[in-house]
CSV table of C-alpha atoms and ligand atoms in Angstrom, one decimal:
chain,number,residue,atom,x,y,z
A,1,UNK,CA,73.9,146.6,30.6
A,2,UNK,CA,74.6,149.0,33.4
A,3,UNK,CA,74.9,147.5,36.9
A,4,UNK,CA,72.3,148.4,39.5
A,5,UNK,CA,73.2,148.7,43.2
A,6,UNK,CA,71.2,147.0,45.9
A,7,UNK,CA,71.0,147.0,49.7
A,8,UNK,CA,68.8,143.9,49.9
A,9,UNK,CA,68.6,140.7,47.8
A,10,UNK,CA,66.3,137.7,48.1
A,11,UNK,CA,68.1,135.0,46.3
A,12,UNK,CA,67.6,131.8,44.5
A,13,UNK,CA,63.9,131.1,45.1
A,14,UNK,CA,62.7,127.8,43.7
A,15,UNK,CA,59.9,129.9,42.2
A,16,UNK,CA,59.8,133.6,42.0
A,17,UNK,CA,56.3,134.7,41.2
A,18,UNK,CA,56.6,138.1,39.5
A,19,UNK,CA,52.9,138.4,38.6
A,20,UNK,CA,54.1,139.7,35.2
A,21,UNK,CA,52.5,137.0,33.1
A,22,UNK,CA,50.2,137.8,30.2
A,23,UNK,CA,47.4,140.2,30.9
A,24,UNK,CA,44.1,138.4,31.2
A,25,UNK,CA,45.9,135.1,30.9
A,26,UNK,CA,44.8,131.9,32.5
A,27,UNK,CA,46.3,129.3,34.7
A,28,UNK,CA,50.0,129.3,35.8
A,29,UNK,CA,51.2,131.7,33.0
A,30,UNK,CA,49.7,134.6,35.0
A,31,UNK,CA,52.4,134.3,37.6
A,32,UNK,CA,55.3,135.1,35.3
A,33,UNK,CA,57.3,132.7,37.4
A,34,UNK,CA,61.1,132.5,37.2
A,35,UNK,CA,62.8,129.3,38.4
A,36,UNK,CA,65.9,129.9,40.6
A,37,UNK,CA,64.9,133.5,40.7
A,38,UNK,CA,66.2,136.4,42.6
A,39,UNK,CA,65.2,140.0,43.4
A,40,UNK,CA,67.3,142.9,44.3
A,41,UNK,CA,66.1,146.1,46.1
A,42,UNK,CA,67.4,149.5,47.0
A,43,UNK,CA,65.8,152.0,49.4
A,44,UNK,CA,62.6,150.2,49.6
A,45,UNK,CA,62.1,149.6,45.8
A,46,UNK,CA,62.8,146.7,43.6
A,47,UNK,CA,65.7,147.5,41.2
A,48,UNK,CA,66.1,144.1,39.5
A,49,UNK,CA,64.4,140.7,39.2
A,50,UNK,CA,65.6,137.7,37.2
A,51,UNK,CA,67.4,134.4,37.2
A,52,UNK,CA,69.9,134.1,40.1
A,53,UNK,CA,72.7,133.1,37.7
A,54,UNK,CA,72.7,136.6,36.2
A,55,UNK,CA,72.5,138.5,39.4
A,56,UNK,CA,76.2,138.9,40.1
A,57,UNK,CA,76.8,140.3,36.6
A,58,UNK,CA,73.9,142.8,36.8
A,59,UNK,CA,73.7,143.8,40.5
A,60,UNK,CA,76.3,145.3,42.7
A,61,UNK,CA,75.5,144.5,46.3
A,62,UNK,CA,76.4,147.6,48.5
A,63,UNK,CA,78.5,147.2,51.6
A,64,UNK,CA,76.4,145.9,54.5
A,65,UNK,CA,73.6,144.8,52.1
A,66,UNK,CA,71.4,142.1,53.4
A,67,UNK,CA,70.9,138.8,51.5
A,68,UNK,CA,67.9,136.5,52.3
A,69,UNK,CA,68.4,132.9,51.1
A,70,UNK,CA,65.2,131.7,49.5
A,71,UNK,CA,66.5,128.4,48.2
A,72,UNK,CA,63.8,125.8,48.2
A,73,UNK,CA,61.1,128.5,48.8
A,74,UNK,CA,58.5,130.5,46.8
A,75,UNK,CA,58.8,134.2,46.7
A,76,UNK,CA,55.7,136.4,46.0
A,77,UNK,CA,54.8,140.0,46.3
A,78,UNK,CA,53.3,140.9,49.7
A,79,UNK,CA,49.6,139.8,49.9
A,80,UNK,CA,47.1,142.7,49.6
A,81,UNK,CA,44.0,142.2,51.7
A,82,UNK,CA,41.7,144.5,49.8
A,83,UNK,CA,38.5,144.1,51.9
A,84,UNK,CA,38.6,144.0,55.7
A,85,UNK,CA,36.5,145.3,58.6
A,86,UNK,CA,39.7,145.3,60.8
A,87,UNK,CA,38.4,147.8,63.3
A,88,UNK,CA,35.8,146.6,65.8
A,89,UNK,CA,35.2,145.9,69.4
A,90,UNK,CA,33.4,142.9,71.0
A,91,UNK,CA,32.8,139.5,69.4
A,92,UNK,CA,29.8,137.5,68.1
A,93,UNK,CA,30.6,133.9,69.0
A,94,UNK,CA,27.1,133.5,70.2
A,95,UNK,CA,25.8,134.3,66.7
A,96,UNK,CA,28.2,131.8,65.2
A,97,UNK,CA,26.7,129.1,67.5
A,98,UNK,CA,23.2,130.1,66.5
A,99,UNK,CA,24.1,129.9,62.8
A,100,UNK,CA,25.5,126.5,63.4
A,101,UNK,CA,22.1,125.5,64.6
A,102,UNK,CA,20.6,126.9,61.4
A,103,UNK,CA,19.6,130.5,62.2
A,104,UNK,CA,20.3,132.8,59.3
A,105,UNK,CA,22.5,135.9,59.2
A,106,UNK,CA,19.5,138.1,58.3
A,107,UNK,CA,17.3,136.5,61.1
A,108,UNK,CA,20.1,137.3,63.6
A,109,UNK,CA,20.3,140.9,62.4
A,110,UNK,CA,16.5,141.3,62.6
A,111,UNK,CA,16.5,140.2,66.3
A,112,UNK,CA,19.1,142.9,67.2
A,113,UNK,CA,22.3,141.0,66.6
A,114,UNK,CA,24.5,141.2,63.6
A,115,UNK,CA,26.2,144.5,62.6
A,116,UNK,CA,24.1,146.2,65.2
A,117,UNK,CA,25.7,144.2,68.0
A,118,UNK,CA,29.2,145.2,66.9
A,119,UNK,CA,28.0,148.9,66.5
A,120,UNK,CA,27.0,148.9,70.2
A,121,UNK,CA,30.4,147.5,71.3
A,122,UNK,CA,32.4,149.8,69.0
A,123,UNK,CA,30.5,152.9,70.1
A,124,UNK,CA,31.4,152.0,73.7
A,125,UNK,CA,35.1,151.6,72.9
A,126,UNK,CA,37.5,154.5,72.8
A,127,UNK,CA,39.8,155.3,69.9
A,128,UNK,CA,42.7,153.9,71.9
A,129,UNK,CA,40.7,150.7,72.5
A,130,UNK,CA,40.1,150.3,68.8
A,131,UNK,CA,43.8,150.7,68.0
A,132,UNK,CA,44.8,148.2,70.7
A,133,UNK,CA,42.3,145.7,69.4
A,134,UNK,CA,43.4,146.0,65.8
A,135,UNK,CA,47.1,145.4,66.5
A,136,UNK,CA,47.0,141.6,67.2
A,137,UNK,CA,44.7,141.2,64.1
A,138,UNK,CA,47.3,143.0,62.0
A,139,UNK,CA,50.1,140.7,63.5
A,140,UNK,CA,48.1,137.7,62.4
A,141,UNK,CA,47.5,139.1,58.9
A,142,UNK,CA,51.3,139.7,58.7
A,143,UNK,CA,52.0,136.1,59.7
A,144,UNK,CA,50.0,135.1,56.5
A,145,UNK,CA,52.1,137.4,54.4
A,146,UNK,CA,49.8,140.4,54.2
A,147,UNK,CA,51.7,143.6,53.7
A,148,UNK,CA,48.8,145.9,52.7
A,149,UNK,CA,45.3,145.9,54.1
A,150,UNK,CA,42.2,147.9,53.4
A,151,UNK,CA,40.3,148.8,56.6
A,152,UNK,CA,36.7,150.0,56.8
A,153,UNK,CA,34.8,152.0,59.3
A,154,UNK,CA,31.1,151.0,59.5
A,155,UNK,CA,30.5,150.0,63.1
A,156,UNK,CA,30.2,153.6,64.3
A,157,UNK,CA,27.2,154.8,62.2
A,158,UNK,CA,27.2,158.3,63.8
A,159,UNK,CA,29.4,161.2,62.8
A,160,UNK,CA,31.6,161.0,65.9
A,161,UNK,CA,31.9,157.2,65.9
A,162,UNK,CA,32.6,156.9,62.2
A,163,UNK,CA,35.4,159.5,62.6
A,164,UNK,CA,36.7,157.7,65.7
A,165,UNK,CA,37.0,154.5,63.7
A,166,UNK,CA,38.8,156.3,60.8
A,167,UNK,CA,41.1,158.1,63.2
A,168,UNK,CA,42.0,154.7,64.8
A,169,UNK,CA,42.7,153.4,61.3
A,170,UNK,CA,45.0,156.4,60.5
A,171,UNK,CA,47.1,155.6,63.6
A,172,UNK,CA,47.9,152.0,62.6
A,173,UNK,CA,50.7,152.6,60.0
A,174,UNK,CA,52.9,154.2,62.6
A,175,UNK,CA,52.5,151.3,65.0
A,176,UNK,CA,53.1,148.2,62.8
A,177,UNK,CA,54.4,147.4,59.3
A,178,UNK,CA,51.2,146.7,57.3
A,179,UNK,CA,50.2,149.6,55.0
A,180,UNK,CA,46.6,150.6,55.5
A,181,UNK,CA,44.1,151.8,52.9
A,182,UNK,CA,41.1,153.5,54.7
A,183,UNK,CA,37.5,153.2,53.6
A,184,UNK,CA,34.4,155.0,54.9
A,185,UNK,CA,31.5,152.6,55.3
A,186,UNK,CA,28.9,154.8,57.1
A,187,UNK,CA,26.4,153.0,54.8
A,188,UNK,CA,27.0,149.6,56.5
A,189,UNK,CA,23.6,149.5,58.3
A,190,UNK,CA,21.0,151.9,59.4
A,191,UNK,CA,21.6,152.4,63.1
A,192,UNK,CA,18.9,151.5,65.6
A,193,UNK,CA,18.1,155.1,66.5
A,194,UNK,CA,17.2,155.7,62.9
A,195,UNK,CA,15.2,152.5,62.3
A,196,UNK,CA,12.1,154.7,61.8
A,197,UNK,CA,13.9,157.6,60.2
A,198,UNK,CA,16.1,155.9,57.5
A,199,UNK,CA,16.0,159.1,55.4
A,200,UNK,CA,17.4,161.1,58.2
A,201,UNK,CA,20.4,158.7,58.5
A,202,UNK,CA,21.0,158.9,54.8
A,203,UNK,CA,20.9,162.7,55.1
A,204,UNK,CA,23.4,162.5,57.9
A,205,UNK,CA,25.7,160.4,55.8
A,206,UNK,CA,25.4,162.8,52.8
A,207,UNK,CA,25.4,166.1,54.7
A,208,UNK,CA,27.9,165.4,57.5
A,209,UNK,CA,29.7,162.1,57.7
A,210,UNK,CA,31.0,161.9,54.1
A,211,UNK,CA,31.9,165.6,53.9
A,212,UNK,CA,33.8,165.5,57.3
A,213,UNK,CA,35.6,162.3,56.5
A,214,UNK,CA,36.6,163.7,53.1
A,215,UNK,CA,37.7,167.0,54.5
A,216,UNK,CA,39.8,165.4,57.2
A,217,UNK,CA,41.5,163.2,54.5
A,218,UNK,CA,40.6,160.1,56.5
A,219,UNK,CA,39.3,157.9,53.7
A,220,UNK,CA,40.2,156.9,50.2
A,221,UNK,CA,37.0,155.0,49.3
A,222,UNK,CA,33.3,155.3,50.2
A,223,UNK,CA,31.6,151.9,50.5
A,224,UNK,CA,27.9,150.9,50.9
A,225,UNK,CA,26.2,147.6,51.7
A,226,UNK,CA,23.3,147.5,49.3
A,227,UNK,CA,21.1,144.6,50.5
A,228,UNK,CA,17.8,143.7,52.0
A,229,UNK,CA,18.1,144.8,55.6
A,230,UNK,CA,20.8,147.3,54.8
A,231,UNK,CA,20.5,150.1,52.1
A,232,UNK,CA,18.3,150.3,49.1
A,233,UNK,CA,19.6,151.0,45.6
A,234,UNK,CA,18.4,154.6,45.8
A,235,UNK,CA,20.0,155.2,49.2
A,236,UNK,CA,23.2,153.6,48.1
A,237,UNK,CA,23.3,155.7,44.9
A,238,UNK,CA,22.8,158.9,46.9
A,239,UNK,CA,25.6,158.1,49.4
A,240,UNK,CA,28.1,156.8,46.9
A,241,UNK,CA,27.5,159.7,44.5
A,242,UNK,CA,28.2,162.2,47.3
A,243,UNK,CA,31.4,160.3,48.2
A,244,UNK,CA,32.5,160.3,44.6
A,245,UNK,CA,31.8,164.0,44.3
A,246,UNK,CA,34.1,164.6,47.3
A,247,UNK,CA,36.9,162.4,45.9
A,248,UNK,CA,36.1,159.1,47.6
A,249,UNK,CA,36.0,156.3,45.0
A,250,UNK,CA,32.8,154.1,45.3
A,251,UNK,CA,32.9,150.5,46.4
A,252,UNK,CA,29.9,148.3,47.0
A,253,UNK,CA,29.1,145.2,49.1
A,254,UNK,CA,27.1,143.9,46.1
A,255,UNK,CA,24.8,140.9,45.5
A,256,UNK,CA,26.0,139.1,48.7
A,257,UNK,CA,22.7,137.7,49.8
A,258,UNK,CA,20.4,138.7,46.9
A,259,UNK,CA,20.6,140.4,43.5
A,260,UNK,CA,18.9,143.7,44.2
A,261,UNK,CA,20.8,145.6,41.4
A,262,UNK,CA,23.8,146.5,43.4
A,263,UNK,CA,26.2,145.2,40.8
A,264,UNK,CA,24.4,147.3,38.1
A,265,UNK,CA,24.7,150.3,40.5
A,266,UNK,CA,28.5,149.7,40.7
A,267,UNK,CA,28.7,149.7,36.9
A,268,UNK,CA,26.6,152.9,36.7
A,269,UNK,CA,28.8,154.7,39.2
A,270,UNK,CA,32.0,153.5,37.7
A,271,UNK,CA,32.8,152.0,41.1
A,272,UNK,CA,36.3,150.8,42.0
A,273,UNK,CA,35.1,147.5,43.2
A,274,UNK,CA,32.0,145.3,43.6
A,275,UNK,CA,32.7,142.9,46.5
A,276,UNK,CA,31.0,139.6,47.5
A,277,UNK,CA,29.0,138.7,44.3
A,278,UNK,CA,27.6,135.4,45.6
A,279,UNK,CA,24.3,136.2,43.9
A,280,UNK,CA,25.5,137.9,40.7
A,281,UNK,CA,23.7,137.1,37.5
A,282,UNK,CA,25.3,136.5,34.1
A,283,UNK,CA,24.0,140.0,33.1
A,284,UNK,CA,25.6,141.5,36.1
A,285,UNK,CA,28.9,140.0,35.2
A,286,UNK,CA,28.6,141.6,31.7
A,287,UNK,CA,27.8,144.9,33.3
A,288,UNK,CA,30.9,144.8,35.5
A,289,UNK,CA,33.1,143.8,32.6
A,290,UNK,CA,31.8,146.6,30.4
A,291,UNK,CA,32.4,149.2,33.0
A,292,UNK,CA,35.8,148.1,34.2
A,293,UNK,CA,34.7,147.5,37.9
A,294,UNK,CA,37.0,145.1,39.8
A,295,UNK,CA,35.4,142.1,41.3
A,296,UNK,CA,36.5,141.1,44.8
A,297,UNK,CA,36.0,137.6,46.0
A,298,UNK,CA,35.4,137.0,49.8
A,299,UNK,CA,34.9,133.2,50.0
A,300,UNK,CA,35.7,133.0,53.7
A,301,UNK,CA,32.4,134.8,54.5
A,302,UNK,CA,30.5,132.7,52.1
A,303,UNK,CA,31.7,129.7,54.0
A,304,UNK,CA,31.2,131.3,57.4
A,305,UNK,CA,27.6,132.2,56.6
A,306,UNK,CA,27.0,128.7,55.3
A,307,UNK,CA,25.8,130.1,52.0
A,308,UNK,CA,25.6,127.3,49.4
A,309,UNK,CA,26.4,129.6,46.5
A,310,UNK,CA,29.9,131.0,46.1
A,311,UNK,CA,30.7,133.9,43.8
A,312,UNK,CA,31.4,132.7,40.3
A,313,UNK,CA,35.1,133.5,40.3
A,314,UNK,CA,35.8,131.5,37.2
A,315,UNK,CA,33.1,133.3,35.1
A,316,UNK,CA,34.3,136.7,36.4
A,317,UNK,CA,37.9,135.9,35.5
A,318,UNK,CA,36.9,134.5,32.1
A,319,UNK,CA,34.8,137.6,31.4
A,320,UNK,CA,38.1,139.6,31.6
A,321,UNK,CA,37.4,141.4,34.9
A,322,UNK,CA,40.2,142.3,37.3
A,323,UNK,CA,39.6,139.9,40.2
A,324,UNK,CA,40.8,140.6,43.7
A,325,UNK,CA,40.7,138.3,46.7
A,326,UNK,CA,40.5,139.2,50.4
A,327,UNK,CA,39.8,137.8,53.9
A,328,UNK,CA,36.9,140.1,54.7
A,329,UNK,CA,38.1,139.9,58.3
A,330,UNK,CA,35.1,140.9,60.5
A,331,UNK,CA,33.4,139.7,63.6
A,332,UNK,CA,30.2,138.6,62.0
A,333,UNK,CA,30.7,137.0,58.6
A,334,UNK,CA,34.4,136.1,58.5
A,335,UNK,CA,36.2,136.0,61.8
A,336,UNK,CA,39.6,135.1,60.3
A,337,UNK,CA,42.9,136.6,59.3
A,338,UNK,CA,43.7,133.5,57.5
A,339,UNK,CA,44.7,134.6,54.0
A,340,UNK,CA,45.7,131.0,53.1
A,341,UNK,CA,42.2,129.9,53.7
A,342,UNK,CA,41.0,132.5,51.2
A,343,UNK,CA,43.5,131.2,48.6
A,344,UNK,CA,42.2,127.6,49.1
A,345,UNK,CA,38.5,128.5,49.0
A,346,UNK,CA,39.1,130.7,45.9
A,347,UNK,CA,40.2,127.4,44.2
A,348,UNK,CA,37.8,125.0,45.8
A,349,UNK,CA,34.7,127.1,45.7
A,350,UNK,CA,35.2,130.1,43.4
A,351,UNK,CA,36.7,128.1,40.5
A,352,UNK,CA,40.1,129.7,40.3
A,353,UNK,CA,43.4,127.8,39.9
A,354,UNK,CA,46.0,128.1,42.7
A,355,UNK,CA,48.0,130.5,40.4
A,356,UNK,CA,45.0,132.7,39.6
A,357,UNK,CA,44.0,132.8,43.3
A,358,UNK,CA,47.5,134.0,44.2
A,359,UNK,CA,47.4,136.6,41.4
A,360,UNK,CA,44.1,137.8,42.7
A,361,UNK,CA,45.4,138.2,46.3
A,362,UNK,CA,48.4,140.2,45.0
A,363,UNK,CA,48.2,141.9,41.6
A,364,UNK,CA,44.4,141.8,41.3
A,365,UNK,CA,43.9,143.3,44.8
A,366,UNK,CA,46.5,146.0,44.2
A,367,UNK,CA,44.6,147.0,41.0
A,368,UNK,CA,41.3,146.9,42.9
A,369,UNK,CA,42.7,149.4,45.3
A,370,UNK,CA,44.2,151.6,42.6
A,371,UNK,CA,47.7,150.7,43.7
A,372,UNK,CA,48.8,148.6,40.8
A,373,UNK,CA,51.5,151.0,39.7
A,374,UNK,CA,53.5,150.3,42.8
A,375,UNK,CA,52.2,147.1,44.5
A,376,UNK,CA,51.3,143.5,43.7
A,377,UNK,CA,54.2,142.6,41.3
A,378,UNK,CA,57.9,141.9,41.4
A,379,UNK,CA,59.5,144.2,38.8
A,380,UNK,CA,61.9,147.0,38.7
A,381,UNK,CA,60.4,150.2,40.1
A,382,UNK,CA,57.8,148.4,42.3
A,383,UNK,CA,57.7,148.8,46.1
A,384,UNK,CA,59.9,146.1,47.7
A,385,UNK,CA,57.0,144.2,49.5
A,386,UNK,CA,58.0,140.5,49.3
A,387,UNK,CA,57.1,137.3,51.1
A,388,UNK,CA,59.3,134.2,51.3
A,389,UNK,CA,57.1,131.1,51.6
A,390,UNK,CA,58.8,127.8,52.7
A,391,UNK,CA,57.2,125.5,50.2
A,392,UNK,CA,58.4,124.1,46.9
A,393,UNK,CA,56.0,125.8,44.5
A,394,UNK,CA,53.0,128.2,44.4
A,395,UNK,CA,50.4,125.4,44.3
A,396,UNK,CA,51.2,124.5,48.0
A,397,UNK,CA,49.9,128.0,49.1
A,398,UNK,CA,46.3,126.9,48.2
A,399,UNK,CA,46.8,123.1,48.4
A,400,UNK,CA,47.9,123.0,52.1
A,401,UNK,CA,44.6,124.1,53.5
A,402,UNK,CA,44.7,127.2,55.7
A,403,UNK,CA,48.4,126.8,56.3
A,404,UNK,CA,50.8,129.7,56.5
A,405,UNK,CA,54.1,128.8,54.9
A,406,UNK,CA,55.5,132.3,55.5
A,407,UNK,CA,59.1,132.4,56.6
A,408,UNK,CA,60.1,136.0,55.9
A,409,UNK,CA,58.1,139.2,55.1
A,410,UNK,CA,59.7,142.3,53.7
A,411,UNK,CA,57.9,145.6,53.7
A,412,UNK,CA,59.4,148.6,51.7
A,413,UNK,CA,62.7,146.8,51.6
A,414,UNK,CA,62.9,146.0,55.4
A,415,UNK,CA,62.6,142.6,56.9
A,416,UNK,CA,59.5,142.8,59.2
A,417,UNK,CA,58.9,139.2,60.0
A,418,UNK,CA,61.4,136.4,60.2
A,419,UNK,CA,60.8,132.9,61.4
A,420,UNK,CA,63.8,130.8,62.5
A,421,UNK,CA,65.7,129.0,59.6
A,422,UNK,CA,63.6,126.2,58.3
A,423,UNK,CA,61.0,126.5,61.0
A,424,UNK,CA,58.2,126.2,58.5
A,425,UNK,CA,59.7,123.3,56.6
A,426,UNK,CA,58.7,119.8,57.3
A,427,UNK,CA,61.2,117.8,59.4
A,428,UNK,CA,61.5,114.1,58.7
A,429,UNK,CA,61.1,112.2,62.0
A,430,UNK,CA,63.5,109.1,61.9
B,1,NIG,O1,31.3,142.1,54.3
B,1,NIG,N1,28.0,142.3,54.5
B,1,NIG,C1,28.3,143.2,55.2
B,1,NIG,N2,29.4,143.4,55.9
B,1,NIG,C2,30.3,142.4,56.3
B,1,NIG,C3,29.8,141.7,57.5
B,1,NIG,C4,29.8,142.5,58.7
B,1,NIG,C5,29.3,141.9,60.0
B,1,NIG,O2,28.5,141.0,60.0
B,1,NIG,O3,29.7,142.5,61.0
B,1,NIG,C6,30.7,141.5,55.2
B,1,NIG,O4,30.4,140.3,55.1
């Protein structure tokens, strides 16, 4: 076998999770784990992965190549946070306090809070402000091993403010290492000035906001929140069809608080994803499975909104759907960058195993975003996005609740986060 040459190697991981297990497998097999595994990269791509004992026979390390020692650690692909509302101004801690006293998310929205409160703050912010506010959130995501994040607009809800949000999103890749996938979410809520002219706002989306965002190349997806208090099925259909016609793949916030038919709409449109799904019915699961829509689990928001019903992750997985998992970072329903908490909740509340949750946050999320040909797995030809976690096996990632074990993060073959040697490991106190 011809040798490959490498400028970076991550060596001797206690568990190298390649995500190359059997398709639609269950349990730990999905991880395709290699014990004492290593991975070699060149110019930002993976060129080899396998048992460390065969590395020296198959990989030539180039002069000056970097070697990361992963002994005693778990190595995974970079996490892919496929649903975030990363860009926003202001905060809603007061609403959190009200919810703790029993006031519902919908009741807060009806009295002028909720998404509307963040819209007011975001409209008042400049594009520069939005960029500045997003950077620490991205640093926190990186500290949990996130190397790719989707980011939505949706707190502008006017032509100029939606484009301002998308332009802020477009500036982020030059300023920090996380790769960003932009989504237009002008159908997040009907803005206050259109409360009595909903149709005019939908017209604005269809006739101006979506065409302008598409023309400027500022979004890859068009998303809609189809829910009581947000958009009706017919409004969502019109908006998402327009996006699709202009090359923006549809996504839906579907069946979050109630089952209005959003999941069926996702199936009808051939959407890329249906996200949330706390209220999905067995028939809805079948519809998604038949149409090949990816399901995205967002359990941190289910917890944060004190909903008693979590999305049926087990049933979605068993029905053969591609399942993604994300933080849903946003100021109202999931004020967290804690990807580890999502992994734990996916196990404790959505019914996945630790291995399946990890698969969903890497391979499943890459596929949900249409990036599965280059992200979310450790195999020759894939982008070299890797995370070294200082724990003995993948189960600890979900088991140690909300804990970041991340020691080293590599993006496109470059070390972008490095903690001091052993800083994440437990130290025995004599
Ligand atoms: O995905 N459900 C709609 N959108 C967000 C919440 C946004 C907000 O409350 O600001 C979500 O949960």
